[in-house]
Coordinates of C-alpha atoms in Angstrom, one line a residue:
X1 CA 88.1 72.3 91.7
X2 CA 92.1 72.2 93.1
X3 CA 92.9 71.4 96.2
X4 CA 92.4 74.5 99.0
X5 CA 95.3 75.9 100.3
X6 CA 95.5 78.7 103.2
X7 CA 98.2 80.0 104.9
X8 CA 99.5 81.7 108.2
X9 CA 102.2 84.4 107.4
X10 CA 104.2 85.4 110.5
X11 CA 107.1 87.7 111.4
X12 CA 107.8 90.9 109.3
X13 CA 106.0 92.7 106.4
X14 CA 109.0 91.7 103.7
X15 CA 108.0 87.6 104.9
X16 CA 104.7 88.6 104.5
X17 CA 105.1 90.2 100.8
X18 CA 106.9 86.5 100.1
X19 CA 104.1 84.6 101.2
X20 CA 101.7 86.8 98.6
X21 CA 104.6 85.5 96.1
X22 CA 104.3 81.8 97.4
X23 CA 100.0 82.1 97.0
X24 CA 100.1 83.8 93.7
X25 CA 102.7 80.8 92.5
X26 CA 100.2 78.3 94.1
X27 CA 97.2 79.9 92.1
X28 CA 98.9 80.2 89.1
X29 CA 99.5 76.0 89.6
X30 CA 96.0 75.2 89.8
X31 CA 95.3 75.5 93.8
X32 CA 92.2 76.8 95.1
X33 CA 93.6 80.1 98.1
X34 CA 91.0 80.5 101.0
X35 CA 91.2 81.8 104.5
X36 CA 89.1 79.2 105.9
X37 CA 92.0 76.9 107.4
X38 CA 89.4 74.3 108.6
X39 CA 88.2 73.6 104.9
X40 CA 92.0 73.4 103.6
X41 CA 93.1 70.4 102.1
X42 CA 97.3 72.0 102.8
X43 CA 98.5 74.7 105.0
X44 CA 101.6 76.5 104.4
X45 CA 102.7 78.3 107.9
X46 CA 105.1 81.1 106.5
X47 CA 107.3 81.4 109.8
X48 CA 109.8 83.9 111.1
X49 CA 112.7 83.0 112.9
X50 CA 114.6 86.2 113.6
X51 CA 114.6 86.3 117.9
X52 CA 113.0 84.0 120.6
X53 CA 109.3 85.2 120.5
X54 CA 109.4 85.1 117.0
X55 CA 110.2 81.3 116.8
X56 CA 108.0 80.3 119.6
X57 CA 105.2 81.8 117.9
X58 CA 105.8 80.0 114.8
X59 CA 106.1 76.8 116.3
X60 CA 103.1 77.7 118.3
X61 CA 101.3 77.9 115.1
X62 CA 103.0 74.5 113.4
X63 CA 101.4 72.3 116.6
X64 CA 98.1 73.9 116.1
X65 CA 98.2 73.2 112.6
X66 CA 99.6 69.2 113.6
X67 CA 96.0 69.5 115.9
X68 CA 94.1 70.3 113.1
X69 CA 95.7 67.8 110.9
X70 CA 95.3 65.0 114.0
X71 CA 91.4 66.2 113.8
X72 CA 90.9 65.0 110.3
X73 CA 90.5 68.3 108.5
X74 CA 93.8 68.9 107.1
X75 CA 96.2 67.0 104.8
X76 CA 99.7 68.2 104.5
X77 CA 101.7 71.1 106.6
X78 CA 104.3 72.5 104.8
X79 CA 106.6 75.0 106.6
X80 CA 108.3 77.8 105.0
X81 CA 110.1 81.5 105.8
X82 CA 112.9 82.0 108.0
X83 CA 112.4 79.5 110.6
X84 CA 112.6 76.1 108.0
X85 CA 115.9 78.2 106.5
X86 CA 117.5 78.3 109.6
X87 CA 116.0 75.1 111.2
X88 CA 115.6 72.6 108.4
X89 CA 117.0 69.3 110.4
X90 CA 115.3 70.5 113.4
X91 CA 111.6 70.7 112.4
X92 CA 112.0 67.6 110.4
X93 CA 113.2 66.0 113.5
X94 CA 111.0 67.1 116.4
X95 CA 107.6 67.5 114.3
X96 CA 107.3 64.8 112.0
X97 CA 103.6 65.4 111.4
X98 CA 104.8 68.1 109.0
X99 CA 104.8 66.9 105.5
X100 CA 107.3 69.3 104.2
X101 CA 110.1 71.8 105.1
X102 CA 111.0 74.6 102.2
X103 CA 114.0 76.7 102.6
X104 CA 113.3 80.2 101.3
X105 CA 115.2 79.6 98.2
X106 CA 112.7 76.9 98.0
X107 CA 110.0 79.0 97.1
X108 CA 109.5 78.9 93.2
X109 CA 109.1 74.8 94.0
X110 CA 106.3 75.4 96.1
X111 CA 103.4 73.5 93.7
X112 CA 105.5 70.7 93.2
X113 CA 106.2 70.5 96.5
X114 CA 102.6 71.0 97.9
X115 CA 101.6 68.4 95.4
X116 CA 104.0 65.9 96.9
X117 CA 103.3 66.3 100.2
X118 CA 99.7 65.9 99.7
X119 CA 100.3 62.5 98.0
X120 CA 102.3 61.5 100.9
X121 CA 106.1 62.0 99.6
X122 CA 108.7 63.3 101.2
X123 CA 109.1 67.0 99.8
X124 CA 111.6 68.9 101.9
X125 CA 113.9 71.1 99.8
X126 CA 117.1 73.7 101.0
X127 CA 119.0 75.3 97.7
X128 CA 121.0 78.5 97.9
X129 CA 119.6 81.5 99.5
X130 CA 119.9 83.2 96.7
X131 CA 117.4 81.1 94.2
X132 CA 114.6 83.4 96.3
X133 CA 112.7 85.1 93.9
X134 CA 112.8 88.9 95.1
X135 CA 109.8 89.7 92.7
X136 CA 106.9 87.9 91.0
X137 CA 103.5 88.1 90.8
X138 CA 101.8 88.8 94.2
X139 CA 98.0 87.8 95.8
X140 CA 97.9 90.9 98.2
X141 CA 96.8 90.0 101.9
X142 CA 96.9 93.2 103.1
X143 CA 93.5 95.6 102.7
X144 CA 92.8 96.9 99.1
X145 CA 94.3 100.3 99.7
X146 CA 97.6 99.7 101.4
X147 CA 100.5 97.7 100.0
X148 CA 104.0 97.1 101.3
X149 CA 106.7 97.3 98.2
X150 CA 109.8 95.1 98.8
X151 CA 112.7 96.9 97.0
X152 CA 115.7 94.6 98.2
X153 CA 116.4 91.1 99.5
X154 CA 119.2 90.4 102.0
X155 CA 121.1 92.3 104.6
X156 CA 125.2 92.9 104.8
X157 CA 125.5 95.3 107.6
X158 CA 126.6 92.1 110.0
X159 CA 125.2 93.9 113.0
X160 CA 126.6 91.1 116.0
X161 CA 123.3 90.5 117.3
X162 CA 121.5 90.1 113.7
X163 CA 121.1 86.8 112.0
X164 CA 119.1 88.2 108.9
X165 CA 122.0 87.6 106.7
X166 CA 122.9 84.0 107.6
X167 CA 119.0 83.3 107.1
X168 CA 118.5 85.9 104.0
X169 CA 121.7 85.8 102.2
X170 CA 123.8 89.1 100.9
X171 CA 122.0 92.2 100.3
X172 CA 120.6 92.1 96.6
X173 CA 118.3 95.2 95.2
X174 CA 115.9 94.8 92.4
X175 CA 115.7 96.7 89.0
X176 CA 115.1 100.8 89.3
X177 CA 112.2 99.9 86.3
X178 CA 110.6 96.6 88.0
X179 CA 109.9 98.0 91.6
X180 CA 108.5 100.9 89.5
X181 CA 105.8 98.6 87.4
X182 CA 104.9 96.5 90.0
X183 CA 104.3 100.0 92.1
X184 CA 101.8 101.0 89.2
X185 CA 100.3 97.3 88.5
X186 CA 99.3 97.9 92.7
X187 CA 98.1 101.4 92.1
X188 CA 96.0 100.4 89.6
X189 CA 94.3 97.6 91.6
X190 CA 93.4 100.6 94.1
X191 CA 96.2 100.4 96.4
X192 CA 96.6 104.5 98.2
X193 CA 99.5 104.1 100.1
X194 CA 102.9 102.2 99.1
X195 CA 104.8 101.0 102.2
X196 CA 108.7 100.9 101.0
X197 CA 110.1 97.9 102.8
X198 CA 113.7 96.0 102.6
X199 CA 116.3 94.6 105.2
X200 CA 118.2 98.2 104.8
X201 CA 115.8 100.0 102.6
X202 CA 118.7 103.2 102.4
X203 CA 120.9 101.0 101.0
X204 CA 118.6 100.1 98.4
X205 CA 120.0 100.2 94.3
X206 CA 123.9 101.0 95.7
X207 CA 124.7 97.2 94.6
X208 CA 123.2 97.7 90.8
X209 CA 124.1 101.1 90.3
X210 CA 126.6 102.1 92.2
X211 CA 124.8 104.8 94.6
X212 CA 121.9 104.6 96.6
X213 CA 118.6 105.2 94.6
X214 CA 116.1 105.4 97.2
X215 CA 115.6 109.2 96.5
X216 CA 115.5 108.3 93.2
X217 CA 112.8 105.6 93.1
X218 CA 110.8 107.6 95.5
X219 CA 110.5 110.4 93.2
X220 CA 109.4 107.8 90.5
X221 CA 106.9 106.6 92.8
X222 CA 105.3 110.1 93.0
X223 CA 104.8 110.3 89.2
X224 CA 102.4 107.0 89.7
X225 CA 98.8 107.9 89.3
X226 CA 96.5 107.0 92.6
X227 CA 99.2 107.0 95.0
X228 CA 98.7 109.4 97.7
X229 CA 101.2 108.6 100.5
X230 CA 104.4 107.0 100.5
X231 CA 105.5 105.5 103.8
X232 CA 109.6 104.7 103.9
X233 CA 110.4 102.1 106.7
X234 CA 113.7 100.3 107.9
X235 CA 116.2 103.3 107.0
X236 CA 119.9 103.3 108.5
X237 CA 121.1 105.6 109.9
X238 CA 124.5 106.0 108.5
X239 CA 122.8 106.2 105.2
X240 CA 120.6 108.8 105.7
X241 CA 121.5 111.7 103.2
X242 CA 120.7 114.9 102.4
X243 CA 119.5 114.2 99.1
X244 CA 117.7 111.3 100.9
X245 CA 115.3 114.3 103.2
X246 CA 115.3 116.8 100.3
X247 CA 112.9 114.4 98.2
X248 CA 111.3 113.7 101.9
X249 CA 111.1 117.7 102.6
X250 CA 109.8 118.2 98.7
X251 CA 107.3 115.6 97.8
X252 CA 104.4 115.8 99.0
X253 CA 103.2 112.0 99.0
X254 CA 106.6 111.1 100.4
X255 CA 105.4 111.1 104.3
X256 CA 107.4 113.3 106.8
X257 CA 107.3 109.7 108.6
X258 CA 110.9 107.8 108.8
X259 CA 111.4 104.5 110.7
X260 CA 114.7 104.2 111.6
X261 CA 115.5 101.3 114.1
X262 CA 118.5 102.5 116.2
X263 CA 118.9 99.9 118.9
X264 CA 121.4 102.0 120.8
X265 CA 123.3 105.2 120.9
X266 CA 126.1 104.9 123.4
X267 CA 128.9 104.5 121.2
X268 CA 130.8 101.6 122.7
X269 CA 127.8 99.4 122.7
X270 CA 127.0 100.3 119.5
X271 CA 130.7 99.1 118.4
X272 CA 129.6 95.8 120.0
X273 CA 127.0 95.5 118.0
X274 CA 128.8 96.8 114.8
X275 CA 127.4 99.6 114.1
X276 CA 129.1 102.4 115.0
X277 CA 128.1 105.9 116.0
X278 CA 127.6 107.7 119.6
X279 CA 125.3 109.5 120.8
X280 CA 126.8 112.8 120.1
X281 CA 126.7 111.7 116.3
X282 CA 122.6 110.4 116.4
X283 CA 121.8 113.9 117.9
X284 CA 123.4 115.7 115.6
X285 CA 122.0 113.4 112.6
X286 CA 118.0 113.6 114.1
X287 CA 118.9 117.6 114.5
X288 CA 119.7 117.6 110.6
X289 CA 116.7 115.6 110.0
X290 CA 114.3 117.6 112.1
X291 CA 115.8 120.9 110.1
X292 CA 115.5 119.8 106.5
X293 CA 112.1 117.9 107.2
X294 CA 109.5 120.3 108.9
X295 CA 107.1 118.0 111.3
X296 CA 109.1 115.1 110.9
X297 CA 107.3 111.5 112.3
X298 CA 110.5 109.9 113.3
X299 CA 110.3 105.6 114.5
X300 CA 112.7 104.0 116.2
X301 CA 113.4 100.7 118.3
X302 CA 116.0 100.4 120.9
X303 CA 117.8 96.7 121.9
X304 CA 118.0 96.3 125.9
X305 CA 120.3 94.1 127.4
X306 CA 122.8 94.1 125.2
X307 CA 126.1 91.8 126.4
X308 CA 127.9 94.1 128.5
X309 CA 125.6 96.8 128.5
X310 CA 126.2 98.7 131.9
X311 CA 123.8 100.6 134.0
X312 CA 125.8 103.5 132.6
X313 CA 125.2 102.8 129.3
X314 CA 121.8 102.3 129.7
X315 CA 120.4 105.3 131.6
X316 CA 122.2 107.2 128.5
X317 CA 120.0 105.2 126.1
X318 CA 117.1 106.3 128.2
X319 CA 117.9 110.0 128.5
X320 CA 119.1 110.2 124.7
X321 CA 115.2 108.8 124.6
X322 CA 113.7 111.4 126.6
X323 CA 116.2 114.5 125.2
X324 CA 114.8 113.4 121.6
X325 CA 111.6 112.7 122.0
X326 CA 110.5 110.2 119.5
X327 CA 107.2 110.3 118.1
X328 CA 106.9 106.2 118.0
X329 CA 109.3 103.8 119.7
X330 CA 109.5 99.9 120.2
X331 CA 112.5 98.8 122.6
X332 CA 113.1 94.9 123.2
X333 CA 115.0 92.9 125.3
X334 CA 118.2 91.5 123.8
X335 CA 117.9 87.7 122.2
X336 CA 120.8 85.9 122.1
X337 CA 121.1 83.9 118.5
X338 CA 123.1 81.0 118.2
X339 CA 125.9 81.9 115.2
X340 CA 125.9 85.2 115.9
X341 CA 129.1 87.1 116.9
X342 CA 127.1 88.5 120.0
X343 CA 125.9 85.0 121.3
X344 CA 129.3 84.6 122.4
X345 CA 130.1 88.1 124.0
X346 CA 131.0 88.0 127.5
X347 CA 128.6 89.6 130.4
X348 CA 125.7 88.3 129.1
X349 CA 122.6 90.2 130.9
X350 CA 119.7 88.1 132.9
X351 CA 116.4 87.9 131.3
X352 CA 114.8 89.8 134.2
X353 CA 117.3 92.8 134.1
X354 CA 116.8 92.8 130.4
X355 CA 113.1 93.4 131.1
X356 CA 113.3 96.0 133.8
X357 CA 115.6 98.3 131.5
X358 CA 112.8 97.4 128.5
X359 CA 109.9 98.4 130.9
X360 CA 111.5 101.5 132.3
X361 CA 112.2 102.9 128.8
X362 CA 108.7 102.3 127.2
X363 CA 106.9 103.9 130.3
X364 CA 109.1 106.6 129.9
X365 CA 107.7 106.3 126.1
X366 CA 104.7 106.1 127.2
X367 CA 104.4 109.7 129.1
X368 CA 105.9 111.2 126.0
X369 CA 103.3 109.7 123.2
X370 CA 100.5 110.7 125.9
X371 CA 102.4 114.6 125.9
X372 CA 102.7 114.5 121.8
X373 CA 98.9 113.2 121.7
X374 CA 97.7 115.5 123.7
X375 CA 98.9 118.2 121.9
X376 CA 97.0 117.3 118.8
X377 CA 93.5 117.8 120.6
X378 CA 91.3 120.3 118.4
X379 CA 93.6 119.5 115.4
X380 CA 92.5 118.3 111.7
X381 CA 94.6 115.5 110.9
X382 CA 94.5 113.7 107.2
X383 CA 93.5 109.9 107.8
X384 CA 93.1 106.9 105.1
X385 CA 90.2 104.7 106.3
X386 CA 90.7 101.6 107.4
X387 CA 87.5 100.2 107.9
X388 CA 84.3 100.3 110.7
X389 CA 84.6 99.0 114.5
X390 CA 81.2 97.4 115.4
X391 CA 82.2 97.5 119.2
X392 CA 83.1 101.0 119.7
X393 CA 80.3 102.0 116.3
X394 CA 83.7 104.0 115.1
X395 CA 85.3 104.1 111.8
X396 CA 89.5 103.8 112.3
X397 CA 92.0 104.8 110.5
X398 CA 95.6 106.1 110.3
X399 CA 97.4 109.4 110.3
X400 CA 100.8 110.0 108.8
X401 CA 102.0 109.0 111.9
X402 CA 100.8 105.6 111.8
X403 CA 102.4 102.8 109.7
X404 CA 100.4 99.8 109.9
X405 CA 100.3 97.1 112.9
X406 CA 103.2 98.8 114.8
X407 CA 101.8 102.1 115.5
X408 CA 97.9 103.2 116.7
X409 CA 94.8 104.3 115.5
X410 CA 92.5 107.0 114.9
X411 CA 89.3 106.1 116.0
X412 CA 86.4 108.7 114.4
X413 CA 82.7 109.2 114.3
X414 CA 80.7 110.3 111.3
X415 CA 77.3 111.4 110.5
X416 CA 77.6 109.7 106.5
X417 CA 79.0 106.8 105.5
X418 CA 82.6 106.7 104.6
X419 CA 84.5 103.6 102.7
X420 CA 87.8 101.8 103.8
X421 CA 90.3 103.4 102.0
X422 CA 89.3 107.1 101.2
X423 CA 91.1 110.0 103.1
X424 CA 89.2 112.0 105.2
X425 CA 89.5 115.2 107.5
X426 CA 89.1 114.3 111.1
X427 CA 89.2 117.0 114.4
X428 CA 90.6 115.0 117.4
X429 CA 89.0 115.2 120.1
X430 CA 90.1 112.8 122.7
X431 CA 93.2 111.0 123.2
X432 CA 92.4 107.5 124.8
X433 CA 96.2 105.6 125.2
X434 CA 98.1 105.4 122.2
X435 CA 94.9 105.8 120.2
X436 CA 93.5 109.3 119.4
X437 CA 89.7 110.0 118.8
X438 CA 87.9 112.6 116.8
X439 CA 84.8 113.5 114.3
X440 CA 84.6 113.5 110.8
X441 CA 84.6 116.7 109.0
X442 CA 85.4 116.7 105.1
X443 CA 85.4 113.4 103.5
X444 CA 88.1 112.6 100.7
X445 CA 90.9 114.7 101.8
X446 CA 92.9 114.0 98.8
X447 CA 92.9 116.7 95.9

């Protein structure tokens, strides 16, 4: 039998579609994958490294591994993802009770090192960025009937505040034909919905073919046999085109859901943070949206805090929020990142400032989801099952307007059994939070 491995994946969905590349590599080598991290023999901790929180919760996870290690139980701590590219000296330093650090271009040496570090050899390795596989076989860790689908590795929009490309490298989109087979290899393993994920997913194909090929690789998607929804997230705004919504407006397993993170609309903190646009520009964009895509979900997430940010500028942030109305929104205090343009920026904003603009504009979030829940009482909505709550004796699920993890939850009774991952028809009939509640009443909603 090989030696057991398990791992902890942190941070964002694309990290946690490389870590599924990292096990399947490890599997393919001989190890044994289980989620029992007291029986394993290795533990990879797949970190994140993109703000603050982010890196404190991946260390927090690297000293509980070094506890479990200290206890006897564990072998070798190898420590991958975006916090060992951007901190490789570092963790070497300060934690020497892990065996290995693996930049992410690291990743197809995984076995080898794993192997080393369990012998007791040094087995740190940093090449280029670039050597990252951005496809490969996968061992899914998400539920059988939901999938995300990385389409592109990389970012080059150099937003100020961003350090995604000095951790991930340029932008770099995979073949039209390969995100299209590995789409049907997870369809046929009973995958439902397919969650289309990259740095900039809008962006996606403009580097191999010379246009942007979302549209296009959507409508391939729909031609794949067992897919039912198709959830886009990470859009940007400036790349948002018509032909983009038509497919959105047209196909019906394309969901009227688009996440499409912001972070700001007055227009000369937007220029800060190299973006561009104003909030004259964002209205009339979410206008055009609204118009060519009837019952549009729209996402966003808002940056608070920002260098220089004035009151001014931020009570029009928070009535451009309120004016539009979004139907999900996440909104975060700046985090200043060494190398980044914006870590140097004059009138940097106090930590508790940043916090009182980020709780004013969620509770003013929080009135409106409680308004646009309330409105669905006595309405049918289409949910795919996610499984059974033995506290509440409820099945949960999700609506179109729920991506995985960052939104909520439909919580439903039934009077038959239902199984995790079918669509059903549930009336909702009681909105509790962010979380609505209802009754079954026709199972398998799909046609």
């Amino acid at each position: 039998m090989g030696k057991q491995v398990g791992m902890i994946s942190l941070g964002c969905s694309k990290n946690q579609v490389d870590g599924e590349v990292l096990l399947a590599t490890l599997r393919d080598a001989g190890f044994c994958i289980t989620n029992d991290l007291t029986q394993c023999d290795a533990v990879i901790v797949n970190t994140c490294g993109f703000v603050e929180s982010a890196k404190k919760e991946s260390i927090d996870e690297i000293l509980n591994m070094v506890d479990l290690k200290k206890n006897g139980s564990l072998k070798a701590i190898v420590v991958t993802g975006c916090l060992a590219e951007r901190y490789q000296s570092e963790i070497q330093r300060e934690m020497p009770e892990v065996d290995a650090v693996v930049g992410i271009g690291g990743n197809p040496q995984i076995a080898c090192v794993l192997e080393k570090a369990l012998r007791g050899q040094p087995a740190s390795v940093f090449p280029e960025k670039l050597a990252l596989p951005i496809s490969g076989k996968r061992i899914q860790s998400t539920p059988k009937h939901y999938a995300y689908l990385k389409v592109s590795e990389g970012c080059d929009n150099r937003c100020s505040y961003c350090a995604i490309p000095l951790i991930r490298g340029k932008f770099r989109s995979r073949p039209l034909d390969d995100v299209v087979e590995e789409a049907k290899a997870l369809a046929a393993n009973g995958v439902r919905e397919l969650i289309v994920i990259a740095q900039d997913t809008t962006r996606y194909g403009e580097d191999l073919y010379g246009k942007l090929m979302l549209p296009t690789l959507l409508n391939r998607l729909c031609e794949l046999e067992g897919i039912h929804w198709i959830r886009v997230l990470y859009c940007y705004p400036n790349r948002i085109t018509d032909e983009l919504l038509d497919v959105m407006a047209k196909q019906d397993k394309v969901l009227n859901y688009i996440d499409l993170p912001l972070q700001h609309c007055a227009k000369n903190v937007l220029q800060r943070m190299n973006r561009g646009g104003s909030t004259e520009q964002l209205m009339a964009l979410i206008q055009k949206m609204r118009e060519k895509v009837p019952g549009l979900i729209l996402r966003t997430t808002f940056i608070c805090g920002f260098p220089g940010e004035t009151e001014e500028e931020f009570q029009e942030l928070a009535q451009f929020s309120k004016a539009i109305r979004f139907d999900r929104l996440g909104c975060f205090p700046y985090s200043q990142e060494e190398d980044t343009p914006a870590a140097d920026f004059p009138d940097q904003i106090d930590e508790e400032e940043k916090m009182r603009r980020v709780d004013i504009l969620m509770e003013n979030q929080m009135q409106i989801m409680q308004e646009l829940s309330d409105a669905l009482l006595g309405q049918t909505l289409e949910i795919l099952v996610d499984g059974f709550d033995e506290d509440s004796g409820m099945y949960y699920g999700r609506s179109r307007a729920d991506s995985p993890d960052v939104d909520g939850c439909v919580l439903f009774t039934a009077t038959e059994p239902v199984e995790t991952g079918e669509f059903v028809w549930v009336k909702i009939t009681e909105c509790i939070g962010c979380d609505l509640c209802g009754e079954l009443v026709q199972k398998e909603a799909e046609t």
